[in-house]
Short mmCIF file of N, CA and C in Angstrom, two decimals:
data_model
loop_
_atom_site.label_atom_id
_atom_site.label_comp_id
_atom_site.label_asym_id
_atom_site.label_seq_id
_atom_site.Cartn_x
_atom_site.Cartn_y
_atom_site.Cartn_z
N UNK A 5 11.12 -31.38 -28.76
CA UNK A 5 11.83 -32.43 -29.46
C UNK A 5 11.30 -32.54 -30.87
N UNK A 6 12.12 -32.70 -31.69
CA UNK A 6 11.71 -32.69 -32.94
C UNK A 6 12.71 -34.05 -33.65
N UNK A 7 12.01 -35.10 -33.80
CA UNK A 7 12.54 -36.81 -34.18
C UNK A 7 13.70 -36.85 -33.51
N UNK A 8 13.52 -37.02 -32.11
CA UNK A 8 14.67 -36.54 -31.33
C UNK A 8 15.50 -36.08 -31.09
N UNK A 9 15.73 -34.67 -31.76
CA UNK A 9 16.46 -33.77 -31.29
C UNK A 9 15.92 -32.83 -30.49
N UNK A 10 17.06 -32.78 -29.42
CA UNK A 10 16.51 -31.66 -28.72
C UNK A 10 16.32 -29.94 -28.76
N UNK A 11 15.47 -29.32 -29.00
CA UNK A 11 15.48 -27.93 -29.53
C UNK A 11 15.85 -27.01 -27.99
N UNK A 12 16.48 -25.97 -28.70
CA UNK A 12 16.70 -24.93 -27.44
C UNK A 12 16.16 -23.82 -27.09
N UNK A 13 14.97 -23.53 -25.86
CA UNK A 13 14.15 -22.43 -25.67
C UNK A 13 14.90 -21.32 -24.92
N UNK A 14 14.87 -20.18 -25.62
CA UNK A 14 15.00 -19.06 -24.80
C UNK A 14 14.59 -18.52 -23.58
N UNK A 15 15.42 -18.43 -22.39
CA UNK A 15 15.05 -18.54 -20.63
C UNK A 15 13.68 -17.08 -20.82
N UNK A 16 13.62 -15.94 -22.00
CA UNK A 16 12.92 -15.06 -21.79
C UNK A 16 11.08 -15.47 -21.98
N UNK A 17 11.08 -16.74 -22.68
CA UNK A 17 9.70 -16.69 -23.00
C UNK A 17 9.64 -18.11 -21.83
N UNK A 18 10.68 -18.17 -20.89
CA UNK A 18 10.22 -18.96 -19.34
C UNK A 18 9.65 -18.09 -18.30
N UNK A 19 10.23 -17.00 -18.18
CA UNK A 19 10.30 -16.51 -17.02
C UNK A 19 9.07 -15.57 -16.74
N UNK A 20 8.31 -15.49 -15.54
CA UNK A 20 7.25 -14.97 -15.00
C UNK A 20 7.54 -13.57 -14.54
N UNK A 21 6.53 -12.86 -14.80
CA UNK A 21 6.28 -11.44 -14.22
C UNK A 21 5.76 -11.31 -12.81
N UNK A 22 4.73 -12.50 -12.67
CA UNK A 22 4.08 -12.61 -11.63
C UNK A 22 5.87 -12.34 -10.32
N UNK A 23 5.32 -11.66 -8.90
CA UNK A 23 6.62 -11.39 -8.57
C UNK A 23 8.02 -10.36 -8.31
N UNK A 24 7.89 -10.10 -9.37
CA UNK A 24 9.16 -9.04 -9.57
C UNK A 24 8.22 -7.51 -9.82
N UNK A 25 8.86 -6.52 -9.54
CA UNK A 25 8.46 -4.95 -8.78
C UNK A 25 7.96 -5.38 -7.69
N UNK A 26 8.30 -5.82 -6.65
CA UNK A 26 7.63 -6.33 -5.04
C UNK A 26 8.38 -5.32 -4.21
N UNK A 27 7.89 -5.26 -2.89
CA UNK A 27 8.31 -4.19 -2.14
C UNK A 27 7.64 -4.44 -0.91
N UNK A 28 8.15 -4.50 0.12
CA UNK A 28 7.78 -4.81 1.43
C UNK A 28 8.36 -3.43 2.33
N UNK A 29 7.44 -2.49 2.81
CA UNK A 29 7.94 -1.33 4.04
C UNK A 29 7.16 -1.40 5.00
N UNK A 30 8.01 -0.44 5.92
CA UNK A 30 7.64 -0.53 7.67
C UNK A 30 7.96 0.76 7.92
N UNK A 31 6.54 1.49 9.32
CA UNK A 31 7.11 2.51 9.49
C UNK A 31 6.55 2.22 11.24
N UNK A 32 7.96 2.26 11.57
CA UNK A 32 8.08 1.84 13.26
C UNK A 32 8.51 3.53 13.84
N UNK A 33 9.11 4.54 13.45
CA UNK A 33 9.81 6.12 14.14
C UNK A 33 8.14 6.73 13.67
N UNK A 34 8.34 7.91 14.36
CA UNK A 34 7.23 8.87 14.67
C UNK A 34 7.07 9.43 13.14
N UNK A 35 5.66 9.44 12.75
CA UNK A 35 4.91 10.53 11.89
C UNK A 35 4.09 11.54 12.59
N UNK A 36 4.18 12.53 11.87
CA UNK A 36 3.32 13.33 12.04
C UNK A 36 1.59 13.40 12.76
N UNK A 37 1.28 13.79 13.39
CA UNK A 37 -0.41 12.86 13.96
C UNK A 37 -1.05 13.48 12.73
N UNK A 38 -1.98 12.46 12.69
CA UNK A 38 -3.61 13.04 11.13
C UNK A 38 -4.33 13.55 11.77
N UNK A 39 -4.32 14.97 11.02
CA UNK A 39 -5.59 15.94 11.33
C UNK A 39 -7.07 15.25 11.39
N UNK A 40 -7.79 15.68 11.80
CA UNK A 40 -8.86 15.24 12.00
C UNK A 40 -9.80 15.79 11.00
N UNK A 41 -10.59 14.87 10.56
CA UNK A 41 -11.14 14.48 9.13
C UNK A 41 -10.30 15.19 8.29
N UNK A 42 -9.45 14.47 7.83
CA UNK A 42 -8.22 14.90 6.45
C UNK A 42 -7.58 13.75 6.39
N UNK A 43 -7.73 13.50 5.15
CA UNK A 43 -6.92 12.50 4.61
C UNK A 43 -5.04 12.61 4.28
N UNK A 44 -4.65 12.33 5.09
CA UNK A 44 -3.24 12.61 5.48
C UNK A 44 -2.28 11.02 5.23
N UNK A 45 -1.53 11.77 4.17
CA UNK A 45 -0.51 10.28 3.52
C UNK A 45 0.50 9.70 5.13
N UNK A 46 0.86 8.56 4.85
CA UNK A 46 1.65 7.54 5.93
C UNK A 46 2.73 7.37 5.23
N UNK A 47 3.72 7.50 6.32
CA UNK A 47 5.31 7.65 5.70
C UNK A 47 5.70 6.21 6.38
N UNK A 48 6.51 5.91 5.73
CA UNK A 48 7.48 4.53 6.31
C UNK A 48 9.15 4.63 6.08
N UNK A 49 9.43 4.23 7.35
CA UNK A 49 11.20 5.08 7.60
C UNK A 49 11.91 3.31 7.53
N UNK A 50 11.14 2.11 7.00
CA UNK A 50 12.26 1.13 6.79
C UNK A 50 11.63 0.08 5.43
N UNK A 51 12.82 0.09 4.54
CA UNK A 51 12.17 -1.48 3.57
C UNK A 51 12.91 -2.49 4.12
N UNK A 52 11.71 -3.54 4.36
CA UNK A 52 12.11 -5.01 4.56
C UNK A 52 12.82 -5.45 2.57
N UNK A 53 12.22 -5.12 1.70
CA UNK A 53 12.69 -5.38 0.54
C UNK A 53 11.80 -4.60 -0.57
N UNK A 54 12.75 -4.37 -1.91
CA UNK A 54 12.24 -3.56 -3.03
C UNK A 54 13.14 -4.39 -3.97
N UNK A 55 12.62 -4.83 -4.69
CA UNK A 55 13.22 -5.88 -5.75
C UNK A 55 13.83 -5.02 -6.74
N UNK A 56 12.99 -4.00 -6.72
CA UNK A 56 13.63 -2.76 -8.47
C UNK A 56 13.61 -1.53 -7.90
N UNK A 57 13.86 -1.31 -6.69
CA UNK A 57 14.10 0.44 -6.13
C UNK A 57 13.15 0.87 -6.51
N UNK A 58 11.72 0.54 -6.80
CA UNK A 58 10.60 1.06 -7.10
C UNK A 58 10.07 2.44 -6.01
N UNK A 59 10.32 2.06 -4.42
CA UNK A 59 9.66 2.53 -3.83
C UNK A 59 10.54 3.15 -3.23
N UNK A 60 10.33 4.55 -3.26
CA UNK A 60 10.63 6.03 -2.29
C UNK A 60 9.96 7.05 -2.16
N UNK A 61 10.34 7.67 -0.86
CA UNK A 61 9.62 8.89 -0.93
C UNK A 61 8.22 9.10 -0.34
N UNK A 62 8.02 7.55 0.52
CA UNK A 62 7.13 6.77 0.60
C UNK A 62 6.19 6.61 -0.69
N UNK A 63 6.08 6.72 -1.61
CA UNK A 63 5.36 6.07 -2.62
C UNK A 63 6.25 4.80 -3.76
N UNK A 64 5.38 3.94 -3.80
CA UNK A 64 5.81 2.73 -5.00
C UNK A 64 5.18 3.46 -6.50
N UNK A 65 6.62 3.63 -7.49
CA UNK A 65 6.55 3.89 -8.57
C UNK A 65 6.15 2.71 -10.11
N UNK A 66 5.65 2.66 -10.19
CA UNK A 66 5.53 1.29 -11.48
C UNK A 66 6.72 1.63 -13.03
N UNK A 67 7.29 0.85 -13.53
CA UNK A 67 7.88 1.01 -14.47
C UNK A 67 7.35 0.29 -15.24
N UNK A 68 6.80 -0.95 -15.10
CA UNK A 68 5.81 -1.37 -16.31
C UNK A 68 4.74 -1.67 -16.41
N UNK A 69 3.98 -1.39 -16.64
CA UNK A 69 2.33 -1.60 -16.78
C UNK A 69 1.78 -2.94 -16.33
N UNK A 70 0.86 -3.22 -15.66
CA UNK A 70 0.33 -4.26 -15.35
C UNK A 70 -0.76 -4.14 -14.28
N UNK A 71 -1.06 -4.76 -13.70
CA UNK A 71 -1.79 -5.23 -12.68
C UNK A 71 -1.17 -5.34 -11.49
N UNK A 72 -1.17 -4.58 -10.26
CA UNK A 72 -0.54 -4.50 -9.07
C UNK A 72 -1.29 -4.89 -7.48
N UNK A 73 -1.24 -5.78 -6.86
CA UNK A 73 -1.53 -6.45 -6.00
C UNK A 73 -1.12 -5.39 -4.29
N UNK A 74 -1.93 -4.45 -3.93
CA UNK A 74 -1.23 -3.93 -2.44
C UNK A 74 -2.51 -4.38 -1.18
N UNK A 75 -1.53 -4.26 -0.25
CA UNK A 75 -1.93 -4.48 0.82
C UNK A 75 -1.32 -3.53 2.13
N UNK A 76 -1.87 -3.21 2.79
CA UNK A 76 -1.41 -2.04 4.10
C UNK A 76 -2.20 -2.20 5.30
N UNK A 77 -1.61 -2.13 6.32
CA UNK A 77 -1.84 -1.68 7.87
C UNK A 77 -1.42 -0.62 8.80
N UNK A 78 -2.44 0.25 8.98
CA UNK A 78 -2.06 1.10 9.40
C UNK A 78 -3.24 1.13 11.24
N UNK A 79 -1.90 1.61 12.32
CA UNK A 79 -3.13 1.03 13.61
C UNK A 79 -2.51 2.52 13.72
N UNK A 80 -3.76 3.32 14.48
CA UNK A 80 -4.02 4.26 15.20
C UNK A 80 -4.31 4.36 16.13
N UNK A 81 -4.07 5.39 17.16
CA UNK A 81 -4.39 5.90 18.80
C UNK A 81 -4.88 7.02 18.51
N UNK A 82 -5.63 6.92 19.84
CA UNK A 82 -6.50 8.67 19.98
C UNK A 82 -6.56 8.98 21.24
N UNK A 83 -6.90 9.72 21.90
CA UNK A 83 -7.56 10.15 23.25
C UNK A 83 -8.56 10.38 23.39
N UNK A 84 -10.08 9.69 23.03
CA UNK A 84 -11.20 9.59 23.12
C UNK A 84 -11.87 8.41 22.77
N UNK A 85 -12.85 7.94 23.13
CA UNK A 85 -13.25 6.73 22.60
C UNK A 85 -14.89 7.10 22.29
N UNK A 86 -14.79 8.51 22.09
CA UNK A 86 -16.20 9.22 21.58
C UNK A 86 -16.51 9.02 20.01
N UNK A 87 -16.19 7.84 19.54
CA UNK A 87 -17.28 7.46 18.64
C UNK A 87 -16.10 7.52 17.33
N UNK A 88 -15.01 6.95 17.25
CA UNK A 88 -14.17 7.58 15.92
C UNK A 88 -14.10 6.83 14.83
N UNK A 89 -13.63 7.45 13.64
CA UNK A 89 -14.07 6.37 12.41
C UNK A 89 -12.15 6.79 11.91
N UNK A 90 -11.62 5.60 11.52
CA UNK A 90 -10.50 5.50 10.79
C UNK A 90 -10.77 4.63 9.77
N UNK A 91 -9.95 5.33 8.55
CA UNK A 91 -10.12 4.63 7.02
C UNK A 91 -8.93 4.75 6.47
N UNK A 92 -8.06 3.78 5.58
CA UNK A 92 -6.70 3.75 5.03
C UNK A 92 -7.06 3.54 3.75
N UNK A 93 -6.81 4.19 2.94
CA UNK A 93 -7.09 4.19 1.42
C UNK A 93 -5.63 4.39 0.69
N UNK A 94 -5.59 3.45 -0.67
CA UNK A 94 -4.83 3.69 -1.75
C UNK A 94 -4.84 5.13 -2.45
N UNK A 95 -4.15 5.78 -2.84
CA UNK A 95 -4.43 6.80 -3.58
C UNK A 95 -3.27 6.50 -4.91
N UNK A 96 -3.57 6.75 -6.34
CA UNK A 96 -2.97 6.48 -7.19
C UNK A 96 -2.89 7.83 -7.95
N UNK A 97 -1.68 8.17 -8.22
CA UNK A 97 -1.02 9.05 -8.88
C UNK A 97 -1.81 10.66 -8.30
N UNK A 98 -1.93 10.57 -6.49
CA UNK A 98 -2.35 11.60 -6.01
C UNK A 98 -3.92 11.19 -5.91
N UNK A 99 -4.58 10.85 -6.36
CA UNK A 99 -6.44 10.55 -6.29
C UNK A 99 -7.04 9.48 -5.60
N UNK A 100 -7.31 9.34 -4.24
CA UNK A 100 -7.64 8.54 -4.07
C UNK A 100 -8.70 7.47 -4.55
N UNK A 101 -8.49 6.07 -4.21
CA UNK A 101 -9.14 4.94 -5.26
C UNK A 101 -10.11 4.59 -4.08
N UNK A 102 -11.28 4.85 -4.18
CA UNK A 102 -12.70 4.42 -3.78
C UNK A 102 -12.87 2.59 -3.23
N UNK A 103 -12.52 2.05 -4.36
CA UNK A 103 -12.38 0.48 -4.49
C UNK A 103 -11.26 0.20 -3.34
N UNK A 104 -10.32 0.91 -3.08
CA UNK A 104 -9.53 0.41 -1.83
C UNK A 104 -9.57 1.09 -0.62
N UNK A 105 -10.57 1.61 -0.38
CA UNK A 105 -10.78 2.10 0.83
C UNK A 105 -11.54 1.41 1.83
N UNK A 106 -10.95 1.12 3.32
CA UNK A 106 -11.23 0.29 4.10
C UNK A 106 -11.70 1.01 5.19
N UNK A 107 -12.59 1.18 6.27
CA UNK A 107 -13.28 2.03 7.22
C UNK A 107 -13.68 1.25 8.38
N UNK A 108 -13.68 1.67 9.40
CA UNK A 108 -14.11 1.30 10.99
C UNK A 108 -14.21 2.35 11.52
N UNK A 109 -15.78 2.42 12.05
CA UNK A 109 -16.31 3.19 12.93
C UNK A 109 -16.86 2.29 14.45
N UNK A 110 -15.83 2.95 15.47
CA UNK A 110 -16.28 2.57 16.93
C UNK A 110 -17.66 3.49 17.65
N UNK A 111 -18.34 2.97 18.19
CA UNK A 111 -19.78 3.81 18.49
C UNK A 111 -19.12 4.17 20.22
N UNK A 112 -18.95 2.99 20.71
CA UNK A 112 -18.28 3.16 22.17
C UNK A 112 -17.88 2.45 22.83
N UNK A 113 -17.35 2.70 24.14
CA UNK A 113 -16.23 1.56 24.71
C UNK A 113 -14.98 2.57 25.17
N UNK A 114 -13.97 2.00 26.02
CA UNK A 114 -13.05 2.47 25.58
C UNK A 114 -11.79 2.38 24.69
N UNK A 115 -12.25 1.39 23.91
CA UNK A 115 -10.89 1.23 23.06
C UNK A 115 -10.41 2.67 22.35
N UNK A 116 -8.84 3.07 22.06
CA UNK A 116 -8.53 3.76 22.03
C UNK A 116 -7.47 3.88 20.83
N UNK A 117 -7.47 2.67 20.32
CA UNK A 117 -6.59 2.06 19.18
C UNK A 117 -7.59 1.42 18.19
N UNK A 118 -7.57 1.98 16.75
CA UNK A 118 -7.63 1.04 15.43
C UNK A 118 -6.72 1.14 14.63
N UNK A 119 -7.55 0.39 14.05
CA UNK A 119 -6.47 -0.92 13.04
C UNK A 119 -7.01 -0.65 11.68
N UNK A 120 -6.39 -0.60 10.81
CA UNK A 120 -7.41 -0.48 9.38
C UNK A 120 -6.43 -1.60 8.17
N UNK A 121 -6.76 -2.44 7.49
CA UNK A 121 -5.83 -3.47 6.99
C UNK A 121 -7.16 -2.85 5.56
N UNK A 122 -5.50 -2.17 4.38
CA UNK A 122 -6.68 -2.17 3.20
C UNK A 122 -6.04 -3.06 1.66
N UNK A 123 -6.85 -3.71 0.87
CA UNK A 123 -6.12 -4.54 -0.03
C UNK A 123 -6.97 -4.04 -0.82
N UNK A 124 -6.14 -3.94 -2.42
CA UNK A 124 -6.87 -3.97 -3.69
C UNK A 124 -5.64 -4.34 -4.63
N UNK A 125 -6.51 -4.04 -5.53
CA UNK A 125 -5.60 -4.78 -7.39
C UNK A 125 -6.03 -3.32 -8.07
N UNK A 126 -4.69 -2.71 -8.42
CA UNK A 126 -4.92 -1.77 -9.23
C UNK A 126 -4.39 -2.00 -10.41
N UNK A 127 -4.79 -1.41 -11.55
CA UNK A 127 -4.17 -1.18 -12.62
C UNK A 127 -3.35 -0.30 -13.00
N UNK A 128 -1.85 -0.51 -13.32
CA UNK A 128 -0.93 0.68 -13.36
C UNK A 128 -0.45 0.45 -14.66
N UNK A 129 -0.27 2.46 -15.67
CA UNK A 129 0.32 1.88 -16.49
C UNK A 129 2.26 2.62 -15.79
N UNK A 130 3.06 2.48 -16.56
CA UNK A 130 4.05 2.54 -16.41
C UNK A 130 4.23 4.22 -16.05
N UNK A 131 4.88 4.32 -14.77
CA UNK A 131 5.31 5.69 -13.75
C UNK A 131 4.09 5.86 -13.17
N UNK A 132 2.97 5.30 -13.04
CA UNK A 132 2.35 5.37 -12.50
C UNK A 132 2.65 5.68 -10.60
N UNK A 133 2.01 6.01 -9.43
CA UNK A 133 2.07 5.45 -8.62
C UNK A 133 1.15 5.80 -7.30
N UNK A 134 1.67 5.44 -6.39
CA UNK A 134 0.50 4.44 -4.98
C UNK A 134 1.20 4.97 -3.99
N UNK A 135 0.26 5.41 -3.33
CA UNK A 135 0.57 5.79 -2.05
C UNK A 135 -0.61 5.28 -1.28
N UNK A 136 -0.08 5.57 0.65
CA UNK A 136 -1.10 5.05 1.41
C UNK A 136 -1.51 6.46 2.44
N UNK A 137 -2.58 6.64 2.29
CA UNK A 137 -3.35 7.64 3.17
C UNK A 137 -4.18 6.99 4.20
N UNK A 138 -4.43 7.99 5.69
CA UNK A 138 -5.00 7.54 6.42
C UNK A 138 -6.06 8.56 7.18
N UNK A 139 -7.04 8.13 7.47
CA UNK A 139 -8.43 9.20 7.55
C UNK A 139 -8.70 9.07 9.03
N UNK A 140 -8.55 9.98 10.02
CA UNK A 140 -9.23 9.77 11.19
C UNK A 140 -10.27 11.08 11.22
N UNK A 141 -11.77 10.66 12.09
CA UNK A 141 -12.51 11.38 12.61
C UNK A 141 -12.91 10.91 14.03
N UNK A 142 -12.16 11.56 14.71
CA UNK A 142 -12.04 10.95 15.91
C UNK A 142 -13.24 11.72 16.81
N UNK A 143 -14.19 12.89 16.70
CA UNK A 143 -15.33 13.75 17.28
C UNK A 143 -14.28 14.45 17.96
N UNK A 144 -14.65 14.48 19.60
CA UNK A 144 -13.91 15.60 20.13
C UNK A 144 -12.54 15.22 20.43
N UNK A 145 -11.80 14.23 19.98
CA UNK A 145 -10.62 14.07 20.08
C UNK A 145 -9.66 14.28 19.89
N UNK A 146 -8.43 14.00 20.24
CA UNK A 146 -7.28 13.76 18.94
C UNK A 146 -7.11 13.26 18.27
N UNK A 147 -6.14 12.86 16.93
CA UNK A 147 -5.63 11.42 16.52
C UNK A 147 -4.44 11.61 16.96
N UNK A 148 -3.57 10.70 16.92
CA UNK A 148 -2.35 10.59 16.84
C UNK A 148 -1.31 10.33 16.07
N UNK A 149 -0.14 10.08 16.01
CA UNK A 149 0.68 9.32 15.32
C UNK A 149 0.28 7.83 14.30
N UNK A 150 0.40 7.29 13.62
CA UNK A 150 0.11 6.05 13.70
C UNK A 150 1.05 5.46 14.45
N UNK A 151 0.45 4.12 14.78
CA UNK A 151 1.92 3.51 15.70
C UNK A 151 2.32 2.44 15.18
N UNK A 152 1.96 2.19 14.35
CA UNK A 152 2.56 0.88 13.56
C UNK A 152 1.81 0.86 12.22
N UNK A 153 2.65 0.87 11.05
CA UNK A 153 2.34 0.60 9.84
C UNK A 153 3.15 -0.18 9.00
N UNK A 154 2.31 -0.57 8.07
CA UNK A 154 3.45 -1.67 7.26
C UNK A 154 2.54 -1.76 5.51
N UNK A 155 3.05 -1.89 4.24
CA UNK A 155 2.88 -1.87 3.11
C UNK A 155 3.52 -2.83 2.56
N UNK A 156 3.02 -3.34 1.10
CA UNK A 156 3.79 -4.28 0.39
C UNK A 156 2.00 -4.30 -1.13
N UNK A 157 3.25 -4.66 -1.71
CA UNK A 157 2.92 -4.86 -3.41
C UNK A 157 3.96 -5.36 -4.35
N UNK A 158 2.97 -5.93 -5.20
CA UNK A 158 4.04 -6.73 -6.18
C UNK A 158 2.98 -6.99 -7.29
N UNK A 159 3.65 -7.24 -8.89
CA UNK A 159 2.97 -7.13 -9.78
C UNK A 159 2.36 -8.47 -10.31
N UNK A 160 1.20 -8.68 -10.42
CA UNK A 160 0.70 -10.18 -10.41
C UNK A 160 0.25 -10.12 -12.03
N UNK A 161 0.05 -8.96 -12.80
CA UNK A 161 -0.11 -9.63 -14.50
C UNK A 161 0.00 -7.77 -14.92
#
């Protein structure tokens, strides 16, 4: 207001970034099983939502630079409960990122299923992109399929 008139702001210097490039996937149909100790990418055959068609091919592409918020679950089966370690890591533009790598090692028991839930904040600049890999060392076992996975990111600055 200026001696009461009212001035008129442009909706572009309202509106938040926080939000928009978001992307929510699911991968419920069969992948491939992960070799054992190899870091082997996770495919997802459904989006719950992609705000900007960012994400295919299973990887989320960035178009503008910022700060990117992900999170992933990936649960695994095996046929041994001889001691196995599963880890789900970010990998960005092919390299995996250290800072988002999440790990569980079972000593014994029979559980026969993990779970690996991994979150980080990466920095992307524009075409950048993210994928999700998953690490089993299962000893004398197999791994399997994963049997349930799920991803999501969205750009927070």
């Amino acid at each position: 207001s200026d001696a009461g008139v009212l001035k008129r702001v442009d909706y572009s210097y309202l509106k938040s970034v926080a939000g928009t490039n978001s992307f929510s996937v699911t991968g419920s149909g069969t992948q491939s099983s992960i070799a054992d100790a190899t870091w082997t990418k996770i495919t997802f055959d459904s989006e719950n939502w992609d705000t900007d068609d960012l994400f295919a091919s299973d990887k989320f592409t960035a178009t503008d630079a910022g700060k990117y918020f992900f999170t992933a679950n990936v649960c695994l089966s095996y046929d041994s409960a001889a001691g196995p370690q599963f880890a789900g890591r970010f990998y960005k533009n092919g390299s995996g990122d250290s800072q988002t790598q999440t790990s569980l090692t079972f000593t014994s028991g029979t559980v026969n299923t993990v779970n690996a839930r991994v979150t980080g904040i990466l920095n992307l600049a524009a075409s950048d992109y993210v994928e999700l890999y998953g690490y089993a060392d299962v000893g004398s076992g197999t791994a399997s399929s994963p049997a349930a996975r799920s991803m999501m990111g969205y750009r927070v600055a």
